[in-house]
mmCIF file of C-alpha atoms and ligand atoms in Angstrom:
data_model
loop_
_atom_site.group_PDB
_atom_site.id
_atom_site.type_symbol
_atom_site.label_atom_id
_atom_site.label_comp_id
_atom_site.label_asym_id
_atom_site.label_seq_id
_atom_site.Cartn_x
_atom_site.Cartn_y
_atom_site.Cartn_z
ATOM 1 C CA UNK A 1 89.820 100.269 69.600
ATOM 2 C CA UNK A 2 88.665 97.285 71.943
ATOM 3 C CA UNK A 3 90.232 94.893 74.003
ATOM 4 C CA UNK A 4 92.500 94.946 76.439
ATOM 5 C CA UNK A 5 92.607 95.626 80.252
ATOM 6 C CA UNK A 6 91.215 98.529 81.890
ATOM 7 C CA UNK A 7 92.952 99.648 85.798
ATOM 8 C CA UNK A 8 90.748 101.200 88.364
ATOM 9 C CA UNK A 9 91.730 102.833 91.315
ATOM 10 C CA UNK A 10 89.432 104.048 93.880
ATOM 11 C CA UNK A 11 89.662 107.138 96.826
ATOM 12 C CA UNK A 12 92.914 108.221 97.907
ATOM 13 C CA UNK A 13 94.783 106.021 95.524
ATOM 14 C CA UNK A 14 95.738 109.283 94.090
ATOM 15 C CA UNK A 15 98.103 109.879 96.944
ATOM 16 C CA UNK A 16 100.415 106.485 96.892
ATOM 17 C CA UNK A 17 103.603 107.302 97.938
ATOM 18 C CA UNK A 18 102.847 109.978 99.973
ATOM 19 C CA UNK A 19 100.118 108.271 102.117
ATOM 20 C CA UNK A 20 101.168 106.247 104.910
ATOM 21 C CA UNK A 21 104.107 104.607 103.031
ATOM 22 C CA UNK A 22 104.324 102.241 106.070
ATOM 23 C CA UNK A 23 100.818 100.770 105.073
ATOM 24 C CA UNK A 24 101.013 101.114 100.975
ATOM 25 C CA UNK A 25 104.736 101.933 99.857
ATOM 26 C CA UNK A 26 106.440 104.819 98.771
ATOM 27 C CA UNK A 27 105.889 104.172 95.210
ATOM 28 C CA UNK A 28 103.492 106.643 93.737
ATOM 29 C CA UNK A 29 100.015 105.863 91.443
ATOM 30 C CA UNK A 30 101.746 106.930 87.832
ATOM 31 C CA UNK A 31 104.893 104.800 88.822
ATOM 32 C CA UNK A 32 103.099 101.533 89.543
ATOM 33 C CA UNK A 33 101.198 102.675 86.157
ATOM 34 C CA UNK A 34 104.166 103.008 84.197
ATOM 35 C CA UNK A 35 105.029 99.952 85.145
ATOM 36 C CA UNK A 36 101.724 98.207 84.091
ATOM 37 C CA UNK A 37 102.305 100.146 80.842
ATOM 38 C CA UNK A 38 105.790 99.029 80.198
ATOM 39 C CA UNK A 39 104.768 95.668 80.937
ATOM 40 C CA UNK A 40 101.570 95.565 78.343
ATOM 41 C CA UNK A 41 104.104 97.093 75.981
ATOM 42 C CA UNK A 42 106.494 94.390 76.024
ATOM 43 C CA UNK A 43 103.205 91.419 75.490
ATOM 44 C CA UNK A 44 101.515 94.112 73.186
ATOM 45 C CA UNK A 45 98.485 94.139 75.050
ATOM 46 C CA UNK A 46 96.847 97.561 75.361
ATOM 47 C CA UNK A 47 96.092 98.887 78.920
ATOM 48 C CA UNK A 48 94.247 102.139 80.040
ATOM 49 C CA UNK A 49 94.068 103.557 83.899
ATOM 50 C CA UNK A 50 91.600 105.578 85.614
ATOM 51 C CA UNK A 51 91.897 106.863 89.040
ATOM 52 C CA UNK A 52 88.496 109.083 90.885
ATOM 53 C CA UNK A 53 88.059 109.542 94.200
ATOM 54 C CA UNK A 54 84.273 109.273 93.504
ATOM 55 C CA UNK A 55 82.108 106.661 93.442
ATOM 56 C CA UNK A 56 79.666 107.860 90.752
ATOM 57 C CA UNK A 57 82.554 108.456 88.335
ATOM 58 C CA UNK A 58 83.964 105.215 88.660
ATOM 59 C CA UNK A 59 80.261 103.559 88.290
ATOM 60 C CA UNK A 60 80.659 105.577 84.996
ATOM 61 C CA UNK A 61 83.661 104.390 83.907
ATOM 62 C CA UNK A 62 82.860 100.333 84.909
ATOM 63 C CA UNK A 63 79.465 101.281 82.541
ATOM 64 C CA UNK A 64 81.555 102.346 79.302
ATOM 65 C CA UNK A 65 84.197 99.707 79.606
ATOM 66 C CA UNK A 66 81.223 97.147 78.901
ATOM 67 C CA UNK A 67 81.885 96.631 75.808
ATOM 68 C CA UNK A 68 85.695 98.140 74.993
ATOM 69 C CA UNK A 69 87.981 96.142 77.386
ATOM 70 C CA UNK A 70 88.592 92.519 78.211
ATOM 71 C CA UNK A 71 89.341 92.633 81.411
ATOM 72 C CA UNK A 72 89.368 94.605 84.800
ATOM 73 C CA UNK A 73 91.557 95.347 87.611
ATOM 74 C CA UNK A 74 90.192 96.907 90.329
ATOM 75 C CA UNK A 75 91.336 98.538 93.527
ATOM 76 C CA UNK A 76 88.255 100.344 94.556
ATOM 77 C CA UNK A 77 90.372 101.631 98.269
ATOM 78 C CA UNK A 78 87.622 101.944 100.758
ATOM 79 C CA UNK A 79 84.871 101.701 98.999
ATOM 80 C CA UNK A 80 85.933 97.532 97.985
ATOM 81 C CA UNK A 81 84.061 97.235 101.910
ATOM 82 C CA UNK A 82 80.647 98.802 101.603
ATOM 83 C CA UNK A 83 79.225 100.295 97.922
ATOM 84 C CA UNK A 84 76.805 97.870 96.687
ATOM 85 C CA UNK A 85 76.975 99.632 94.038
ATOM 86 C CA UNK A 86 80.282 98.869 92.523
ATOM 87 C CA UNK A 87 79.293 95.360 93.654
ATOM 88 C CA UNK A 88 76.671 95.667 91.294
ATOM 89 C CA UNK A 89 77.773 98.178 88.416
ATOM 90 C CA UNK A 90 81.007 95.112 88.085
ATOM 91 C CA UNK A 91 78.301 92.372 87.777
ATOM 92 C CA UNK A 92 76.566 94.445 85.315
ATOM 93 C CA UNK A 93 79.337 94.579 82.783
ATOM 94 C CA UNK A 94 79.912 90.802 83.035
ATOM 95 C CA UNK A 95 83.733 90.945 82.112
ATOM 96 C CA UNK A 96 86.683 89.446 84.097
ATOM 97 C CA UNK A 97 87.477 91.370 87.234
ATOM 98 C CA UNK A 98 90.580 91.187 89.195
ATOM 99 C CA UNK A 99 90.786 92.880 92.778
ATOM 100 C CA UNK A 100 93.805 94.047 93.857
ATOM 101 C CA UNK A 101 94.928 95.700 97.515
ATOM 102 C CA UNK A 102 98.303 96.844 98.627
ATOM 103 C CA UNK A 103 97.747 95.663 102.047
ATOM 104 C CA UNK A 104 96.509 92.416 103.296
ATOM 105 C CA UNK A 105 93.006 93.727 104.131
ATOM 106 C CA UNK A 106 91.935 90.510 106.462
ATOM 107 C CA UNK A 107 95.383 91.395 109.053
ATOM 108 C CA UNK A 108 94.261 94.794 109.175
ATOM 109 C CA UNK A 109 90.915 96.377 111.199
ATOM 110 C CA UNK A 110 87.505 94.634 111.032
ATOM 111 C CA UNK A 111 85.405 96.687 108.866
ATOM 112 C CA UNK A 112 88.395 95.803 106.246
ATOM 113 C CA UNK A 113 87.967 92.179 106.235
ATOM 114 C CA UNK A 114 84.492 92.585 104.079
ATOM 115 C CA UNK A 115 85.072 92.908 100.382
ATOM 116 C CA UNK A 116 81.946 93.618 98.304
ATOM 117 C CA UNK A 117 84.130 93.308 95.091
ATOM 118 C CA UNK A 118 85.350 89.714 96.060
ATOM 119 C CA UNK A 119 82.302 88.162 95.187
ATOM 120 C CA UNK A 120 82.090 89.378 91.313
ATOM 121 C CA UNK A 121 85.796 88.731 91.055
ATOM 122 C CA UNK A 122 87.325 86.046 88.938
ATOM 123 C CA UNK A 123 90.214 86.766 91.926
ATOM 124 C CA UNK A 124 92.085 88.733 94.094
ATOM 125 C CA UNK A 125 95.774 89.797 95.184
ATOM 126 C CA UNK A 126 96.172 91.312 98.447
ATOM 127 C CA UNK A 127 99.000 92.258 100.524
ATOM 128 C CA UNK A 128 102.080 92.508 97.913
ATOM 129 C CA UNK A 129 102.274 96.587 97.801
ATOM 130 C CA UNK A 130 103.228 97.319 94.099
ATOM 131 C CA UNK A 131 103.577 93.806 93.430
ATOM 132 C CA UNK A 132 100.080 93.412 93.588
ATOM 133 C CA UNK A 133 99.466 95.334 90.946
ATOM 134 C CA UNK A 134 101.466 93.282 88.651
ATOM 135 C CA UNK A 135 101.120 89.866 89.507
ATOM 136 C CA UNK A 136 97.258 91.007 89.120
ATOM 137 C CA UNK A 137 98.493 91.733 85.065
ATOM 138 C CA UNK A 138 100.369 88.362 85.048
ATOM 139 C CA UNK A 139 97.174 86.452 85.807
ATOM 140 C CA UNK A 140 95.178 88.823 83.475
ATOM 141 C CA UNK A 141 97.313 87.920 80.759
ATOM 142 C CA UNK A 142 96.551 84.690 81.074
ATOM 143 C CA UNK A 143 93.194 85.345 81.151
ATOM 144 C CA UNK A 144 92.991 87.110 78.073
ATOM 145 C CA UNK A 145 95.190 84.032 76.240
ATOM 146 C CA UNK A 146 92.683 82.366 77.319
HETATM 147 C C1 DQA B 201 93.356 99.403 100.068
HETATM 148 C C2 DQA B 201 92.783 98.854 101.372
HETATM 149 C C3 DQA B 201 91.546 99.637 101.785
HETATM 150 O O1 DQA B 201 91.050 99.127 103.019
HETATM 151 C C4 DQA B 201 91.876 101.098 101.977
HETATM 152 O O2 DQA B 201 90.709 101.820 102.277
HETATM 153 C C5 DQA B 201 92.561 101.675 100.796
HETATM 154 C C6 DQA B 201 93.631 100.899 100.166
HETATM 155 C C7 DQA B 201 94.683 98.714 99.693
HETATM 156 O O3 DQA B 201 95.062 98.814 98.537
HETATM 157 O O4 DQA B 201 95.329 98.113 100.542
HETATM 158 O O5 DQA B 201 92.314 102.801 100.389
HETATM 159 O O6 DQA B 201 92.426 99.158 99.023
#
């Protein structure tokens, strides 16, 4: 089966709810997932997740969703600031990217304010918590109505 939108998380997205709930919330990764899920149900648009702390593995993953998903949302954690190589693994696949981050990245420490996923983004949504995460599949939606 093709089509659809894939959701990437990056290092240490694994441990949402218990990590720094100030910062990122208290809800964990599989409940913000669920959500996403319940929400594709209801539009009957098919969504898959993948979470690795590793950035090889999700290099892999961007590689095979080439030519089996629509669309993209991505919250590669850290490594949205500095690999080059997500920059260029999500150019590679040349399908719609969204970037999503709990926290508002550019009112938080300088080496944060540098996204290398920005730039092969159709967009981004920053600074909602959760709520990122699903305004990001509102707008993908749309995308994939076209
Ligand atoms: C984050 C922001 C990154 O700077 C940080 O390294 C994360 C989470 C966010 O969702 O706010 O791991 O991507």
């Amino acid at each position: 089966m093709s089509g659809g939108i894939l959701v990437i998380n990056g290092p240490n997205l694994n441990l949402l709810g218990q990590r720094e709930p100030s910062l990122y919330g208290t809800q964990s990764l599989e409940e913000i997932n669920q959500d996403l899920e319940s929400m594709a149900t209801t539009v009957g648009i098919r969504i898959e997740f993948f979470q690795s702390n590793h950035e090889g593995e999700l290099l892999d993953r961007i590689h095979q969703a080439r030519d089996d998903f629509e669309l993209i949302i991505i919250n590669a954690g850290a490594l949205s600031h500095y690999s080059i190589a997500l920059h260029d693994a999500l150019r590679a696949v040349n399908i719609p990217v969204i970037e999503v981050h709990l926290s508002n990245i550019y009112a938080r420490e300088e080496f944060r304010h540098q996204s290398l996923i920005s730039p092969v983004a159709q967009g981004g949504i920053f600074g909602f918590g959760a709520l990122s995460y699903r305004l990001a599949f509102l707008a993908a939606c749309e995308i994939i109505k076209g």
